[in-house]
PDB file of C-alpha atoms in Angstrom:
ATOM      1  CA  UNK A1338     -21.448   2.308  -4.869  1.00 60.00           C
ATOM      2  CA  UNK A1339     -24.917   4.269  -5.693  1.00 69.00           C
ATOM      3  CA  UNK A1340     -22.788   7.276  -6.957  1.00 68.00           C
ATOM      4  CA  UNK A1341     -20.746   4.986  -9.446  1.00 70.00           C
ATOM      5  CA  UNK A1342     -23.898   3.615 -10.595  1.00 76.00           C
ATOM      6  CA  UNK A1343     -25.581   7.298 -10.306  1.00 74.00           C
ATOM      7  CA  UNK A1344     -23.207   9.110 -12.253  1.00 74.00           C
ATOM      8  CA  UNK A1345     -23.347  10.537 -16.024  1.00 76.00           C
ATOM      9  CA  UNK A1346     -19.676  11.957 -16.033  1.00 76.00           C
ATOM     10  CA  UNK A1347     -16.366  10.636 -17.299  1.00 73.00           C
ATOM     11  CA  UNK A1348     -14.097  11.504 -14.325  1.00 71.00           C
ATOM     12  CA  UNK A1349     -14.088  11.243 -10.662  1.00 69.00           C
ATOM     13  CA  UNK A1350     -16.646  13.270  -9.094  1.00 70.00           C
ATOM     14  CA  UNK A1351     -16.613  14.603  -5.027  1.00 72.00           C
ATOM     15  CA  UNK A1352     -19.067  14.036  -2.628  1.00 73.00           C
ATOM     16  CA  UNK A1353     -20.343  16.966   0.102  1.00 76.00           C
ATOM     17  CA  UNK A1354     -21.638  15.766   3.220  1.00 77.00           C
ATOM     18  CA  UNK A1355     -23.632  17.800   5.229  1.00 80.00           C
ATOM     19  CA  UNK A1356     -24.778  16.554   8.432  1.00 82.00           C
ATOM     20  CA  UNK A1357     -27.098  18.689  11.006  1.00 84.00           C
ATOM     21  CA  UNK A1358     -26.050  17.284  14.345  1.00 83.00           C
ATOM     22  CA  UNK A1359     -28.150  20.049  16.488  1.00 85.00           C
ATOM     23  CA  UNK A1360     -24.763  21.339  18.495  1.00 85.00           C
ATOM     24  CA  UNK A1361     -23.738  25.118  19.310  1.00 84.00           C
ATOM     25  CA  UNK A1362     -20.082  25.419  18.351  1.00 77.00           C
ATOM     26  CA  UNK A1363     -19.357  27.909  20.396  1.00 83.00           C
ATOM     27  CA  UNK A1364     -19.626  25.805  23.460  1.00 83.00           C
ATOM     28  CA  UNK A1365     -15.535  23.832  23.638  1.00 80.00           C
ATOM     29  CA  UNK A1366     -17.827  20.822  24.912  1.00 82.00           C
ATOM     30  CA  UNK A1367     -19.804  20.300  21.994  1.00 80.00           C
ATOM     31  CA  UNK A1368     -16.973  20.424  19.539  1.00 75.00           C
ATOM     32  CA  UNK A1369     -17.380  18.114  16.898  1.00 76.00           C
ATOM     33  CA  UNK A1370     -13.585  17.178  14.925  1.00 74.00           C
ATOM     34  CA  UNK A1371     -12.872  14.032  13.082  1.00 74.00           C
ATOM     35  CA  UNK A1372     -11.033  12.027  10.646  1.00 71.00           C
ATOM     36  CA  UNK A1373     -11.317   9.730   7.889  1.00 72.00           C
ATOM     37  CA  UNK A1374      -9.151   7.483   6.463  1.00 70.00           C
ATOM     38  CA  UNK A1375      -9.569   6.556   3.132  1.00 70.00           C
ATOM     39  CA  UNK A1376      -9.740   3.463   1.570  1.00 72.00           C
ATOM     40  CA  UNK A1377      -6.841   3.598  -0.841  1.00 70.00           C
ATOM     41  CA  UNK A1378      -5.339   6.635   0.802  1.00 67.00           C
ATOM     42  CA  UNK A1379      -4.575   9.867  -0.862  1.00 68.00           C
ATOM     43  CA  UNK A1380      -2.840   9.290  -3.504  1.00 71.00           C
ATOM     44  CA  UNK A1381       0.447  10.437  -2.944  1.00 73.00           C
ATOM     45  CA  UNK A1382       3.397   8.254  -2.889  1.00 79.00           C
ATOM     46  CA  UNK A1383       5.485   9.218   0.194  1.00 80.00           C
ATOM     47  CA  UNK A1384       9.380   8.885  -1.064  1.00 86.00           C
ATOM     48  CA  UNK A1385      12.059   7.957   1.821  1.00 86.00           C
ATOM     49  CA  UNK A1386      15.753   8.328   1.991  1.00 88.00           C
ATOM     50  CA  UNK A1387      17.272   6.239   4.545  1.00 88.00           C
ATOM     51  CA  UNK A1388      21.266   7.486   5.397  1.00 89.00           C
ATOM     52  CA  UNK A1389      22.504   5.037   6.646  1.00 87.00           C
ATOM     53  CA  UNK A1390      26.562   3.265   7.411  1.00 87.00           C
ATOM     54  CA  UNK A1391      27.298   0.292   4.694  1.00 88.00           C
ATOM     55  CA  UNK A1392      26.493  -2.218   7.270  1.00 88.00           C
ATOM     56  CA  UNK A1393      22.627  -1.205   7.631  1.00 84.00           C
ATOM     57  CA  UNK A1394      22.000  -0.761   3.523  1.00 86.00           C
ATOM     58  CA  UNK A1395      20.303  -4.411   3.657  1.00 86.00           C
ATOM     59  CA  UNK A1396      18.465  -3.774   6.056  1.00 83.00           C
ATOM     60  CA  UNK A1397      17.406  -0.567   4.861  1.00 82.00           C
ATOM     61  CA  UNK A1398      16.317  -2.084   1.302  1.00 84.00           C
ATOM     62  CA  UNK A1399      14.444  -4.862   2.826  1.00 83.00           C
ATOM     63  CA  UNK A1400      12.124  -2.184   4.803  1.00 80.00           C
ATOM     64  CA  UNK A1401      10.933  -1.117   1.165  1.00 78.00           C
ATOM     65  CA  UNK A1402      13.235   2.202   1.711  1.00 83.00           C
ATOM     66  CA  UNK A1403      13.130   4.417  -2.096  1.00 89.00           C
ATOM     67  CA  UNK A1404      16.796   5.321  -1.478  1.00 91.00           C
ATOM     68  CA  UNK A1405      18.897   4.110   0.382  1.00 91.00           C
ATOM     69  CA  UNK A1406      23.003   5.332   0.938  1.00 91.00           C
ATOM     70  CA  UNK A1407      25.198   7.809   2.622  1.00 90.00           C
ATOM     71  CA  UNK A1408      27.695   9.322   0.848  1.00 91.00           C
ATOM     72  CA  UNK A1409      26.248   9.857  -2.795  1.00 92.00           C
ATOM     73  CA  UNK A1410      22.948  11.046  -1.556  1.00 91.00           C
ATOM     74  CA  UNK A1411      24.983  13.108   1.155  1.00 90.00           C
ATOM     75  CA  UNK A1412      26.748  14.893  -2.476  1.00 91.00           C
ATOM     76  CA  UNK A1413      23.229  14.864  -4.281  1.00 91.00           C
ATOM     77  CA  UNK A1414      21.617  16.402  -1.612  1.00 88.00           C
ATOM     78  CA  UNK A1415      24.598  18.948  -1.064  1.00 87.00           C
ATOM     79  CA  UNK A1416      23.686  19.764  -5.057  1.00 88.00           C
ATOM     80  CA  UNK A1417      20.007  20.454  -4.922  1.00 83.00           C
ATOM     81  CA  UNK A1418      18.452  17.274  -4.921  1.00 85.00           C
ATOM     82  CA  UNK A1419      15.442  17.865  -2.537  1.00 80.00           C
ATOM     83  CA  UNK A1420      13.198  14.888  -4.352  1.00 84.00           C
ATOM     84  CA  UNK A1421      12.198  13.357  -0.988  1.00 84.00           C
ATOM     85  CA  UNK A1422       9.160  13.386   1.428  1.00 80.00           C
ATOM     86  CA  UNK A1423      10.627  12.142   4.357  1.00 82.00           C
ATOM     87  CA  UNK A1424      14.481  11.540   5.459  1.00 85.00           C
ATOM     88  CA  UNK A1425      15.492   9.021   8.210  1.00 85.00           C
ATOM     89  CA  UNK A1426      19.136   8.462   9.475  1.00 86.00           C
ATOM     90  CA  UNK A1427      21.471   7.195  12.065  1.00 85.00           C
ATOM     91  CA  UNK A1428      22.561   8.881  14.954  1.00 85.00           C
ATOM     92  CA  UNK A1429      26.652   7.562  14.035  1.00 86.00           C
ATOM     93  CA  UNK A1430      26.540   9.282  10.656  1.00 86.00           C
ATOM     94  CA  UNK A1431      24.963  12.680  11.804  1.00 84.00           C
ATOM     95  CA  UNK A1432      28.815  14.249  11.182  1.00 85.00           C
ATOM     96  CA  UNK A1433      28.208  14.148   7.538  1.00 85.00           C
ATOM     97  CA  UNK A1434      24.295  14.651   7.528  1.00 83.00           C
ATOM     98  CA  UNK A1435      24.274  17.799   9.725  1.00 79.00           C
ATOM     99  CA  UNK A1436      24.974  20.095   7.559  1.00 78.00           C
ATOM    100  CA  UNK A1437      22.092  19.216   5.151  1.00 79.00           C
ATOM    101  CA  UNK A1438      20.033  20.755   7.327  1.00 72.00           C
ATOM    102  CA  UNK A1439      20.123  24.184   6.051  1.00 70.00           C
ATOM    103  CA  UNK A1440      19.547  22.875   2.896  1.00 68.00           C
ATOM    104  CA  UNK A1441      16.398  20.837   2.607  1.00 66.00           C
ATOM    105  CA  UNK A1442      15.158  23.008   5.348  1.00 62.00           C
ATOM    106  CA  UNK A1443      15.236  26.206   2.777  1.00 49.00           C
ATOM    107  CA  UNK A1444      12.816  28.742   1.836  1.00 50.00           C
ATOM    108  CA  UNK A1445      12.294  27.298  -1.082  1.00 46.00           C
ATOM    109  CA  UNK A1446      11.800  23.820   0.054  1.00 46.00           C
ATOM    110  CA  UNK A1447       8.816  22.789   2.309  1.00 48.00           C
ATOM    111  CA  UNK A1448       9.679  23.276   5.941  1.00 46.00           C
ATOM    112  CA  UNK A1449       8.639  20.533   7.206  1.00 47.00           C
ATOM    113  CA  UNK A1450       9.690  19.638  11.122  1.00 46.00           C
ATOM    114  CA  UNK A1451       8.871  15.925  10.492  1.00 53.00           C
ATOM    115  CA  UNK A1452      11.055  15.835   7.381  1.00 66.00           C
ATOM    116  CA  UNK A1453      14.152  14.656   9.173  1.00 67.00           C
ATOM    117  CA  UNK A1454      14.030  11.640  11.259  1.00 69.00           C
ATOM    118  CA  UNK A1455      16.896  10.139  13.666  1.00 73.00           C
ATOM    119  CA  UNK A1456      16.840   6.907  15.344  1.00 71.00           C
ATOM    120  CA  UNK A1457      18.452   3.387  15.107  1.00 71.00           C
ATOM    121  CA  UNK A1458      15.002   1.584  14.260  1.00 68.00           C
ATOM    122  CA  UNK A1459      14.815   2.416  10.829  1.00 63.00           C
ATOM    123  CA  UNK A1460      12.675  -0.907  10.190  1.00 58.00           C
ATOM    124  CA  UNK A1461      10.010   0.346  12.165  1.00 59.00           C
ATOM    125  CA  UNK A1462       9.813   3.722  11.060  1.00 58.00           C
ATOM    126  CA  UNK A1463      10.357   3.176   7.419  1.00 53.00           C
ATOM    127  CA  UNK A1464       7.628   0.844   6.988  1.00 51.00           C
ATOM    128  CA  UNK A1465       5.244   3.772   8.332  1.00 53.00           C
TER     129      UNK A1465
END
């Protein structure tokens, strides 16, 4: 609040921190790691595709899901589509989404290991 009211610029300034907290960190003990959340986050929209059978598309949807499908995301995704942060699916439709693998999992691509999510509680994960 005292920065807002401090500043003389027209865009979002940063703010260093520098705390002396009197520790040797080269002692494992004494280690001093943390994290902040921040109030309205980071910024970035995370996108989620949910594969999923015809019978679970509702339910998908109603867990605020970006996309949502099987078969035309399975093609889209087969074409170069790699528009996507995270990817959850179904353990019965793995026969078709295997073979994505090599492809959002490209050079090219980030390699993320969390990218690619299976499990049958999409509800709970896609809400994350």
């Amino acid at each position: 609040m005292l920065v807002k009211e401090m500043t003389k610029t027209r865009f979002d300034a940063s703010i260093d921190l520098d705390v002396r907290l009197g520790i040797d960190p080269r002692k494992s003990n004494q280690m001093v790691r943390g994290v902040v959340s921040l109030p309205h986050g980071t910024g970035k929209q995370t996108r989620v595709l949910v594969l999923c059978s015809p019978d679970k598309v509702n339910e998908a949807k109603d867990c605020r899901s970006d996309y949502v499908g099987l078969d035309d995301y399975v093609e889209k995704i087969k074409g170069g589509w790699t528009d996507v942060d995270v990817i959850i699916t179904m353990p019965s439709v793995m026969g078709k989404v295997g073979q994505l693998g090599r492809i959002t999992r490209s050079p090219r691509t980030d390699a993320q290991s969390e990218k690619w999510t299976v499990t049958m509680e999409m509800v709970r994960l896609s809400r994350k």
